[in-house]
XYZ file of C-alpha atoms in Angstrom:
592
model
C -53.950 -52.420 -65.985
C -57.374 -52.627 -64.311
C -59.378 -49.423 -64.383
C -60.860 -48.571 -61.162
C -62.629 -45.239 -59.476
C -62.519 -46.003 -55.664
C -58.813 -45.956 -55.037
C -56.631 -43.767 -57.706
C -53.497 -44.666 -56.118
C -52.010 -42.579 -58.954
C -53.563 -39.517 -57.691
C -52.855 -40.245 -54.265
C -49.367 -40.936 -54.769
C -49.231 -37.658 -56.470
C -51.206 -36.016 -53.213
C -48.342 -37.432 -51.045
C -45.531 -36.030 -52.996
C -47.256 -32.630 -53.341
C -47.582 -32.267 -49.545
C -44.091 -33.250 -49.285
C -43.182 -30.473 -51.390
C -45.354 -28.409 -49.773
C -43.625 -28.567 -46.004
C -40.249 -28.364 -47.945
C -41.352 -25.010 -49.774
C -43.092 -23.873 -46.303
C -39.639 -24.188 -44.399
C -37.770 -22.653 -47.637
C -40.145 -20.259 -46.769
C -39.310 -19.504 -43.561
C -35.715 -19.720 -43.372
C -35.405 -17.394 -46.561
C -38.006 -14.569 -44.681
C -36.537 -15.176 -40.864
C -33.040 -15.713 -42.292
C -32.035 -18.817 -40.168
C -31.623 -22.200 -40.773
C -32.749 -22.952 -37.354
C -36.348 -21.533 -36.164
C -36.885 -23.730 -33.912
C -36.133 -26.805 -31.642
C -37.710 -29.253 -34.585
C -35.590 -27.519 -36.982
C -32.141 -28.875 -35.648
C -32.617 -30.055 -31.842
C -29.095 -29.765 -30.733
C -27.964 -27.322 -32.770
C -30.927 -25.215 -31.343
C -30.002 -25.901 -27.727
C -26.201 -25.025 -28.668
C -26.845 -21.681 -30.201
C -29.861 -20.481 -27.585
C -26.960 -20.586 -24.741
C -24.734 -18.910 -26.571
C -27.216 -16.189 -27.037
C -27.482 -16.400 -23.223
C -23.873 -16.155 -23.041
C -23.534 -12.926 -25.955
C -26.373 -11.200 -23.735
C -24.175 -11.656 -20.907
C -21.008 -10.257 -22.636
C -22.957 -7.270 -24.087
C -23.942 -6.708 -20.244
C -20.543 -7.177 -19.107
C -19.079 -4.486 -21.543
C -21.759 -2.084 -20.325
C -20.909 -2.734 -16.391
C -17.342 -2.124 -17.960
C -18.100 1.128 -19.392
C -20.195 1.812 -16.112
C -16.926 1.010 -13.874
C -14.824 3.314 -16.033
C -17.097 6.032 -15.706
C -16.688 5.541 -11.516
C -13.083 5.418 -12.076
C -12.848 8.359 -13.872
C -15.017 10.243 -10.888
C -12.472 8.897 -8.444
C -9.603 9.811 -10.678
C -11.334 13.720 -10.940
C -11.159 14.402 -6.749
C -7.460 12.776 -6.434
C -6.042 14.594 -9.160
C -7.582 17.763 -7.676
C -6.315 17.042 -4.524
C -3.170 16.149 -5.706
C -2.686 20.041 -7.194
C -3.624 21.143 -3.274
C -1.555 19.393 -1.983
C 1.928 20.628 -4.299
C 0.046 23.629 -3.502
C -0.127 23.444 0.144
C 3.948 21.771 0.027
C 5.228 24.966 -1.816
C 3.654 27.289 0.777
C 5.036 25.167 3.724
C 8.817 25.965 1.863
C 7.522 29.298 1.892
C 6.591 28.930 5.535
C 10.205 27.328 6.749
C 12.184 30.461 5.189
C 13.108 32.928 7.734
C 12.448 35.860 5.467
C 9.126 35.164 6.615
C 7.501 37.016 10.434
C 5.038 34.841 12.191
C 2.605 37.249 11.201
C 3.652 36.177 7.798
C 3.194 32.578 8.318
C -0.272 32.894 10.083
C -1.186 34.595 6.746
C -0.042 31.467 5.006
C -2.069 29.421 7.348
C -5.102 30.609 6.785
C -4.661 29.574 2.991
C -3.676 25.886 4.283
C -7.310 25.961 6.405
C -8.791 26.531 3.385
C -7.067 24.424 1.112
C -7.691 21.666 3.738
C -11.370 21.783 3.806
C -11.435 21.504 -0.213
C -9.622 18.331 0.268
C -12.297 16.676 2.685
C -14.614 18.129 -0.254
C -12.965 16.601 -2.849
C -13.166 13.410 -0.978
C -16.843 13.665 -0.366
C -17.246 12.679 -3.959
C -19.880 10.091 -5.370
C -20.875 8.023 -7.874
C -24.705 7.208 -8.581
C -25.514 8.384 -4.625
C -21.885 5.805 -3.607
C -19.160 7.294 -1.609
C -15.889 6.552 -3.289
C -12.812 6.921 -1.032
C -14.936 5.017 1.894
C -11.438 4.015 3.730
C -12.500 0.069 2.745
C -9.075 -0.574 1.402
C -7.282 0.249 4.921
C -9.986 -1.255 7.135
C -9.160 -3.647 10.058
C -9.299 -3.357 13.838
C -6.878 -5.642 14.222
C -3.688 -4.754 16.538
C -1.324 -6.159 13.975
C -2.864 -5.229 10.896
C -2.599 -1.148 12.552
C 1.045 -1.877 13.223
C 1.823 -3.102 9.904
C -0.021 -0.228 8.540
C 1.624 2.256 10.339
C 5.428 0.615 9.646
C 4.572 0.805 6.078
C 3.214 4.337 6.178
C 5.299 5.704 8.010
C 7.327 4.503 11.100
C 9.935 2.709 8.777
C 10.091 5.448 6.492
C 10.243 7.977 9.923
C 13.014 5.862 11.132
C 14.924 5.261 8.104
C 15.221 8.866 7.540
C 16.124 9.733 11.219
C 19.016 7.668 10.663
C 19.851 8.848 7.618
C 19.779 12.531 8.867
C 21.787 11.412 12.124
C 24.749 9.337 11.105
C 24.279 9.661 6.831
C 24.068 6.219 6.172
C 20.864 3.979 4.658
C 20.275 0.550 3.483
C 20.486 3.150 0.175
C 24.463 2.743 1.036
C 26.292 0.682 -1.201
C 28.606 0.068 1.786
C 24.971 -1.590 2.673
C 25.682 -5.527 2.545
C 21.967 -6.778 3.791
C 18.951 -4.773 2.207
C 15.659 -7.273 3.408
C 13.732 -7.895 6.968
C 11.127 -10.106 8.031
C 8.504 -8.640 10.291
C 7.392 -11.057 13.039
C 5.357 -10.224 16.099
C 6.340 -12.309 19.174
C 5.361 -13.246 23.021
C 8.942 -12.633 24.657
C 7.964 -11.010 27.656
C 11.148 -9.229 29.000
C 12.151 -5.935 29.086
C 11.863 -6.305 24.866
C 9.653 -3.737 23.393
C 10.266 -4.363 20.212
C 14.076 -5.597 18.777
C 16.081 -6.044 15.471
C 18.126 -8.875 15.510
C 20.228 -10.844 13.264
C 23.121 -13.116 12.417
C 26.702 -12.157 11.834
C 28.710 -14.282 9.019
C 32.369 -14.946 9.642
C 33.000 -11.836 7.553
C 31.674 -9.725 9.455
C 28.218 -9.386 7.589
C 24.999 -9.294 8.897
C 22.495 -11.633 8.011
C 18.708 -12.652 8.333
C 17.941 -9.445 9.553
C 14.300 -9.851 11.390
C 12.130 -7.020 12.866
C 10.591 -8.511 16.230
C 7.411 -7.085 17.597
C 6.614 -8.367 21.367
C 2.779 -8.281 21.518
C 3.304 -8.886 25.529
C 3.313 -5.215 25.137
C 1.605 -4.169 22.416
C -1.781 -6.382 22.226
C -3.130 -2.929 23.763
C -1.687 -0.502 21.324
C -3.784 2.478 21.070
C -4.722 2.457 17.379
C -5.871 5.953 17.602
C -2.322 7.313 18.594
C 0.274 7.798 15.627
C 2.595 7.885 17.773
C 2.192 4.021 19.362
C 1.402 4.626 22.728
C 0.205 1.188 24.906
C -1.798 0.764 27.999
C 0.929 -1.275 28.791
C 3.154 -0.107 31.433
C 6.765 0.930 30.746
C 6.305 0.797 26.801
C 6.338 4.297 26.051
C 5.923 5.312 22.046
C 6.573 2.371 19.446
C 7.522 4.679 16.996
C 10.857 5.910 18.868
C 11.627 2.205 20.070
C 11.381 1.572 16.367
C 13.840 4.592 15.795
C 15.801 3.252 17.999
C 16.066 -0.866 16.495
C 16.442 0.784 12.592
C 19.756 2.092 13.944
C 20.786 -0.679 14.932
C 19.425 -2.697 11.573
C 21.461 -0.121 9.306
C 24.544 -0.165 11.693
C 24.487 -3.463 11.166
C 23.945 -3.765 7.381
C 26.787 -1.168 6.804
C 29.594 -1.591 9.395
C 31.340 -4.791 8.995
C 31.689 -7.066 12.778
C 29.064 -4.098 14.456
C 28.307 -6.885 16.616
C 32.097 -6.181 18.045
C 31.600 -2.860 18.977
C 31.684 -2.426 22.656
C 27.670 -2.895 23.966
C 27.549 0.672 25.365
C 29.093 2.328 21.543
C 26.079 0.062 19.845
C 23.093 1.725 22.297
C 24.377 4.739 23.272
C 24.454 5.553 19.159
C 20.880 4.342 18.873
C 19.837 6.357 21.713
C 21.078 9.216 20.202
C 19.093 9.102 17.863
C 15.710 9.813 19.372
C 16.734 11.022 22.399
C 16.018 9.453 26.367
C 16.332 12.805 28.370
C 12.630 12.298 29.258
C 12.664 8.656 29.653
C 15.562 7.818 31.452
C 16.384 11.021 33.235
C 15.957 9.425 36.624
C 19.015 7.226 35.150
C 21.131 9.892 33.829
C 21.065 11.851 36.734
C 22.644 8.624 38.540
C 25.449 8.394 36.089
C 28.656 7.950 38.167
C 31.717 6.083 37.592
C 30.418 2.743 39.148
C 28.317 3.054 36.191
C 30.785 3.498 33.519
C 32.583 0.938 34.383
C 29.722 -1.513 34.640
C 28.576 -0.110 31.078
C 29.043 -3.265 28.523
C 26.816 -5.361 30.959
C 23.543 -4.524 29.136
C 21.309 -8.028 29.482
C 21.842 -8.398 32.859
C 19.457 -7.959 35.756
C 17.965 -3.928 36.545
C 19.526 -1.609 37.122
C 22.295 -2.448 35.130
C 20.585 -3.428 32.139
C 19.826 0.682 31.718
C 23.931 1.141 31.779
C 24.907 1.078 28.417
C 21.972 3.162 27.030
C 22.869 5.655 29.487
C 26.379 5.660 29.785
C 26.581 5.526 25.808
C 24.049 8.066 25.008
C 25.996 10.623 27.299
C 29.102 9.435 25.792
C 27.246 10.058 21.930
C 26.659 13.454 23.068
C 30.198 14.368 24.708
C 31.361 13.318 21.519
C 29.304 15.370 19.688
C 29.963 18.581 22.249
C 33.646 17.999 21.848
C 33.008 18.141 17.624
C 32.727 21.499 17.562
C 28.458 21.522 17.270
C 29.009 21.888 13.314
C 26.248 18.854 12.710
C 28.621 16.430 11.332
C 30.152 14.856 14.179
C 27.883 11.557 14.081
C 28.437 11.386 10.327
C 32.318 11.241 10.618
C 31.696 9.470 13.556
C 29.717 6.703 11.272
C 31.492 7.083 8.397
C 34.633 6.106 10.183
C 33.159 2.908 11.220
C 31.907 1.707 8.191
C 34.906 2.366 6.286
C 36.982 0.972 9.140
C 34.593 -1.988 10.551
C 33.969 -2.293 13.994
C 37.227 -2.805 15.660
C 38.849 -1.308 18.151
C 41.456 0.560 15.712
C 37.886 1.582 13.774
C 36.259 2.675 16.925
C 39.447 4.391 17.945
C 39.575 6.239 14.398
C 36.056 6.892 14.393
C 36.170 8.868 17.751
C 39.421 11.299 16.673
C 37.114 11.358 13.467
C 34.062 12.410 14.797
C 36.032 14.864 17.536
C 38.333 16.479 15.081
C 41.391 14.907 16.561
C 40.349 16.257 20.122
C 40.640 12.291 21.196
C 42.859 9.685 19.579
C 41.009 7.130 20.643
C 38.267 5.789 22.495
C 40.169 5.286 25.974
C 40.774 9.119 25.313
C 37.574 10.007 24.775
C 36.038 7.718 27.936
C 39.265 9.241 30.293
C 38.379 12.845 29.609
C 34.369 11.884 29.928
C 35.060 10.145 33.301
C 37.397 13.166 34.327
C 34.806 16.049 33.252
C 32.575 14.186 35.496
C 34.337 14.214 38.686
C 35.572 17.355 38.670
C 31.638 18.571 37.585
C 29.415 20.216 40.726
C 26.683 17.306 40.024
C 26.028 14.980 37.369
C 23.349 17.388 35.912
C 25.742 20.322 35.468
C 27.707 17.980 34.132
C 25.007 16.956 31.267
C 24.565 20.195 30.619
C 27.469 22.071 30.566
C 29.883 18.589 28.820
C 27.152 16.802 27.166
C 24.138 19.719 25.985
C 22.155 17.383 27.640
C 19.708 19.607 29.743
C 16.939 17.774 31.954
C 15.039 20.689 32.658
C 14.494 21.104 29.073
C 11.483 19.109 29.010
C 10.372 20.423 25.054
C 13.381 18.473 23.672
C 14.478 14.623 24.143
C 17.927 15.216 23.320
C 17.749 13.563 20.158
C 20.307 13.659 17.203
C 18.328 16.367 15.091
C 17.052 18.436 17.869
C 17.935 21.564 19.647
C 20.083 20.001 21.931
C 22.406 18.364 19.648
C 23.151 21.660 17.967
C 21.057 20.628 15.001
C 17.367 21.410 14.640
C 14.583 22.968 16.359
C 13.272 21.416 19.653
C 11.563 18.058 19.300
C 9.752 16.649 22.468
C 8.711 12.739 22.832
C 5.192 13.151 20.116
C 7.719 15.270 17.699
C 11.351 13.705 18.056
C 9.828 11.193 14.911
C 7.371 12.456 12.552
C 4.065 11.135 12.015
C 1.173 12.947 10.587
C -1.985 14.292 12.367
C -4.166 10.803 12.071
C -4.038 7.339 12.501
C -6.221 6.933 9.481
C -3.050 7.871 7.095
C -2.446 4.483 7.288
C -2.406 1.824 4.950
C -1.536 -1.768 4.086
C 1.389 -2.529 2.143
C 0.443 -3.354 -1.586
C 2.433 -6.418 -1.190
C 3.813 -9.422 0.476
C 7.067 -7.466 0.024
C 7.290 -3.611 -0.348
C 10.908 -1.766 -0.618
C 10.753 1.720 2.182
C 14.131 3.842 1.562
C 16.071 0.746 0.431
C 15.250 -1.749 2.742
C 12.710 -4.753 1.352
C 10.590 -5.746 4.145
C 8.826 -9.104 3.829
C 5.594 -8.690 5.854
C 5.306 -12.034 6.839
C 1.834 -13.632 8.115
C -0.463 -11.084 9.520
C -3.988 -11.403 9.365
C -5.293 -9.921 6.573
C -7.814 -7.674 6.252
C -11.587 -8.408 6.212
C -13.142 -7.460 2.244
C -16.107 -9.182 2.135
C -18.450 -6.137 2.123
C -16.116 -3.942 1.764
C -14.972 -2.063 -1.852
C -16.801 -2.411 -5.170
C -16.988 -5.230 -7.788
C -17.365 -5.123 -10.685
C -18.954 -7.553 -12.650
C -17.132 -8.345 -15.745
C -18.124 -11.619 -16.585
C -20.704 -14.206 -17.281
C -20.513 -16.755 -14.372
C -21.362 -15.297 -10.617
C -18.189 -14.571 -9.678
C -16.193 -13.264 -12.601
C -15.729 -9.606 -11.380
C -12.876 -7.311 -10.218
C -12.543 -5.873 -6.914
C -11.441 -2.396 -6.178
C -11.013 -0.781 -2.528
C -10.049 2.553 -2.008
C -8.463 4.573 0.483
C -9.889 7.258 2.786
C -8.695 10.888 1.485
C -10.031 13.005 3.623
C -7.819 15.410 5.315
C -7.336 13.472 8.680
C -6.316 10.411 6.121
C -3.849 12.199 4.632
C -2.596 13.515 7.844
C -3.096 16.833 7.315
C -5.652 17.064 10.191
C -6.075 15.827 13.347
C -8.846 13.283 14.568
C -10.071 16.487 16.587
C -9.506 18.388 13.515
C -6.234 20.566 14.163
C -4.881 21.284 11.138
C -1.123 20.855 10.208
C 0.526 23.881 11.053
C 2.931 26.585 9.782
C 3.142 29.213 12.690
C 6.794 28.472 13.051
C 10.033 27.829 11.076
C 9.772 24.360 13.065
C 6.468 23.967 12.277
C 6.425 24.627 8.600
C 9.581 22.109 8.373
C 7.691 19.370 9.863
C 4.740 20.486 7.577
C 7.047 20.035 4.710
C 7.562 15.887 5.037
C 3.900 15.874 6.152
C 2.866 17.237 2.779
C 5.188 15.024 1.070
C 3.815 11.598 2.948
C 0.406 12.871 1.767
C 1.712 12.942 -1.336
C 2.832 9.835 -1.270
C -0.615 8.278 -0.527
C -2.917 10.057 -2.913
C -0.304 9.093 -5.296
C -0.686 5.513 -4.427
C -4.581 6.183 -4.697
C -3.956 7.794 -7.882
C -1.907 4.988 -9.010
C -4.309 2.971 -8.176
C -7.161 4.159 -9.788
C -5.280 4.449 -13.230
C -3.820 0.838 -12.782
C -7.717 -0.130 -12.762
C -8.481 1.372 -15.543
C -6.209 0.215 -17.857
C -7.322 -2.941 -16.722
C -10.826 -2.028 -17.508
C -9.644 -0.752 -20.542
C -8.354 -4.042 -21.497
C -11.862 -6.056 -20.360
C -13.684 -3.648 -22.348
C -11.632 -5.090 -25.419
C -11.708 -8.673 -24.493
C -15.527 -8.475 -23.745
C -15.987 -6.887 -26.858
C -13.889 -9.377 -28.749
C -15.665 -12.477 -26.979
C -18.669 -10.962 -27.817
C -17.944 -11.366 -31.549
C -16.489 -14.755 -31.511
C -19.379 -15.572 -30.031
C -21.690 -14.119 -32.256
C -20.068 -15.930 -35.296
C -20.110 -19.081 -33.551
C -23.495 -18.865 -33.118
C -24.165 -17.457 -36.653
C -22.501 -20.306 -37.782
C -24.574 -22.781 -36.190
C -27.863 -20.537 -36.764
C -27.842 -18.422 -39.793
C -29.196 -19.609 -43.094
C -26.847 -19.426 -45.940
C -29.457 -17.405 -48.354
C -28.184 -18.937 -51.823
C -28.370 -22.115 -50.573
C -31.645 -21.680 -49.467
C -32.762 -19.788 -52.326
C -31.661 -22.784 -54.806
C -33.826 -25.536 -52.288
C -37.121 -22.618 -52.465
C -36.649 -22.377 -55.912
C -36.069 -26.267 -56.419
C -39.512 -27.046 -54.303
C -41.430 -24.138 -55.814
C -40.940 -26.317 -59.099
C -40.975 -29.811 -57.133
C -44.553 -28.309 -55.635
C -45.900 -27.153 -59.287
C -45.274 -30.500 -61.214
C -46.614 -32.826 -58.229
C -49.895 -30.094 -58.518
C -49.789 -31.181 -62.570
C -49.441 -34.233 -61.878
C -52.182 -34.790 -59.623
C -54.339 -33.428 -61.812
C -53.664 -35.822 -64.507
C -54.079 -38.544 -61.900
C -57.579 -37.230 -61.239
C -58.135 -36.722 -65.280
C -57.242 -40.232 -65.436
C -60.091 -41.676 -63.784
C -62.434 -40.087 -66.136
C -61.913 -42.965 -68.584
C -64.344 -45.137 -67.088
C -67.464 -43.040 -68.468
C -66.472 -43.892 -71.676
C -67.390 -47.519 -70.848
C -70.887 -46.282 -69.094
C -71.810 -44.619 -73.099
């Protein structure tokens, strides 16, 4: 070996393998102090770039659960003002039974009205409420100036329900019925033209049955609805109220689903009962005072050109009410008029039985009933005294329509054209149908295609996830007084002063029931939902977390075994370069 002093390779060997050990104990260093096996893109490249976006991703998550807890805080404002409401409104519903009991003066029920004004204005109070400076019930989830979208609304508010029940407390039978054989309708709005407001048709099976039962809306008429009317008035001329041509079609629809072969009934039987119902002594008194025997005998021809196409409404709403006169006024003539028929079917031996049903025996059968109708007639001084005095129906009685339940029939208080079917004070009750399909007193009705409301800056969302548009939406409903229909648009308040009054007030209160219920319902449904993204955030959160620990996080006795290994490595390679350097020191010994 050749002894040299300008190149100790020994030592410089030695130099190398000390620096070596030297970045080795200087990243032992740092991953034992930070804790991480990764501080840094030159630690571990893609392992850096992995775990950096799932910190991105665990910030977001952390963020989430916060907007979470944010949006159940909101929720639990919103829940506050409908749950108070809700106890003014049982409230305000037991003092409206009070109200409708005739141990009660007028005086009395003024003195109960002046609580209901106040109770009122608490509710447009409680719906004032906010959240951070927001205005929860905002009325976003009913918005919509649509014509269709408002009828829909108001069918699923209340104009089915109004009808449904008007039935019900006419003839006793509902698509509730067992007797009932077809329990869904399609709503579809049509261009007929015609004399067609609005019409229920269907098919009838050999059976007997009814089938595909459709509810047909002619927009010929009602494209100029006035959406601020709950009643469903139209610019359009000869339309009258939607809500009592409605009345009048849900007869038919639950006649139909309950009596077996309706469609056989005699035409006049079939429109004359769904007159009834709601009443024409307002709308077709000009007709009614015409009614002669030319008439009755021309009364199946409905469908043919005016004026016989009025006929059988006439002819068999007079003849609805004879019957009824000739019952004895004891409230149940239409139901064991009905009854009869669906028990029977709609045959002539049914009809026959239904009329000595429905007239205690007075008539055997139908031809009975019609003779001694035609013969009252004739030997009446006019047609009007003969309404009146043979049929209760009086035309100068302009505060009643003549309908089933009103004062005429023998069997409620007076009920003019705005009264005859209930509706609350405000159009802004209304609201969409939580569903394609929603069920109203038995009977499923499948929406069909109407245009949807406009959302898109309407509601709140909440942002419950990482990627833009991971949020849910909520809308609420309006619940201020008007809304529920508790108060007019030109703020008249629903009133007690009267027996009548107060029993209106009583399915008023119960509709606005209904809706803050559905708000209420609502609101909770939400959330529990939140609930439940509150626990999934916070359990993505921590998957997320390990994952990245995983990929990130130094395992501390492995890293304490490499420190401690190049602590040692580092030490010797320092000995050892200094023997290398002590080895060069042998050449003096030559130079002595």
């Amino acid at each position: 070996m050749a002894m040299i002093i300008k190149n100790n390779e020994s030592a410089t060997s030695a130099l190398n393998t000390l620096k070596k050990n030297s970045d080795s104990l200087a990243k032992d260093l740092k991953k034992v102090s930070s804790g991480m096996k990764i501080n840094g893109a030159a630690d571990d490249a893609s392992g850096y770039s992995i775990s950096e976006r799932m910190r991105v991703q665990l910030r977001g998550l952390e963020q989430d659960n916060a907007n979470a807890q944010n949006a159940t805080s909101l929720l639990k404002t919103a829940d506050g003002a409908i749950r108070s409401s809700l106890d003014i409104l049982k409230t305000m519903k037991e003092k409206a039974i009070n109200a409708a009991n005739d141990t009660n003066t007028d005086i009395d029920r003024a003195t109960i009205q002046k609580e209901l004004d106040q109770s009122i204005d608490q509710l447009n109070d409680n719906a004032d409420v906010t959240f951070n400076g927001k205005r929860l019930f905002d009325g976003s989830a009913d918005t919509g100036h649509d014509v269709k979208q408002t009828i829909v609304k108001a069918l699923n508010s209340e104009w089915i329900d109004s009808s449904l029940q008007l039935v019900k407390d006419t003839y006793g039978i509902s698509f509730q019925d067992d007797t009932a054989t077809q329990r869904d309708m399609k709503l579809k709005f049509v261009n007929t033209g015609g004399n067609d407001l609005a019409s229920v048709s269907w098919m009838q099976d050999s059976d007997g049955h009814a089938q595909d039962l459709t509810l047909n809306v002619n927009m010929d008429y009602y494209a100029k609805l006035d959406q601020t009317d709950p009643n469903g008035s139209t610019a359009s001329a000869g339309a009258g109220f939607l809500d009592r041509t409605l009345a009048h079609e849900f007869t038919h629809a639950v006649m139909a689903s309950n009596i077996k072969g309706m469609g056989n009934l005699p035409v006049y039987i079939v429109e004359g009962a769904a007159e009834y119902t709601h009443g024409i002594d307002d709308e077709r008194a000009s007709t009614l005072l015409k009614l002669d025997a030319s008439m009755i005998a021309d009364r199946n021809t409905k469908g043919t050109q005016s004026p016989k196409d009025e006929y059988a409404y006439v002819v068999g709403y007079a003849f609805m009410h004879y019957l009824n006169a000739k019952g004895g006024h004891d409230g149940m003539a239409m139901k064991r008029l009905m009854s009869t028929l669906v028990s029977r079917g709609g045959t002539q031996a049914g009809l026959d039985a239904a009329v000595a049903a429905a007239t205690k025996g007075t008539f055997a059968t139908e031809n009975d009933a019609m003779t001694a109708f035609q013969k009252d007639l004739a030997a009446a001084k006019d047609t009007k005294s003969f309404l009146r005095d043979s049929c209760d129906i009086d035309l100068d009685n302009l505060e009643d329509t003549g309908s089933a339940t009103g004062s005429k029939s023998w069997n409620g208080e007076e009920a003019d054209d705005k009264e005859v079917v209930l509706e609350g004070q405000s159009t802004s009750y209304w609201w969409y149908p939580s569903a394609r399909k929603t069920t109203i007193e038995g009977l499923t009705m499948d929406w069909g295609d109407y245009p949807p409301p406009d959302l898109t800056n309407a509601g709140f969302r909440f942002q419950i996830g990482t990627k833009a548009n991971q949020n849910i939406f909520a809308a609420f409903s309006d619940i201020h007084a008007n809304a529920l229909g508790v108060r007019s648009d030109e703020g008249k308040n629903v009133s007690v002063a009267t027996r009548a009054d107060a029993k209106r007030a009583i399915t008023i209160f119960d509709r606005s029931i209904r809706k803050a219920l559905d708000q209420a319902t609502t609101i909770g449904a939400l959330a529990s939902r939140m609930s439940y993204t509150q626990s999934n955030l916070t359990t993505a959160a921590e998957n997320v977390q390990s994952s990245e620990s995983t990929i990130r996080d130094a395992d501390m006795a492995k890293e304490m075994t490499n420190y401690t290994k190049d602590n040692v490595l580092m030490q010797a390679a320092q000995s050892m370069l200094a023997q290398a350097n002590q080895s060069s020191s042998g050449v003096l010994s030559l130079l002595q």
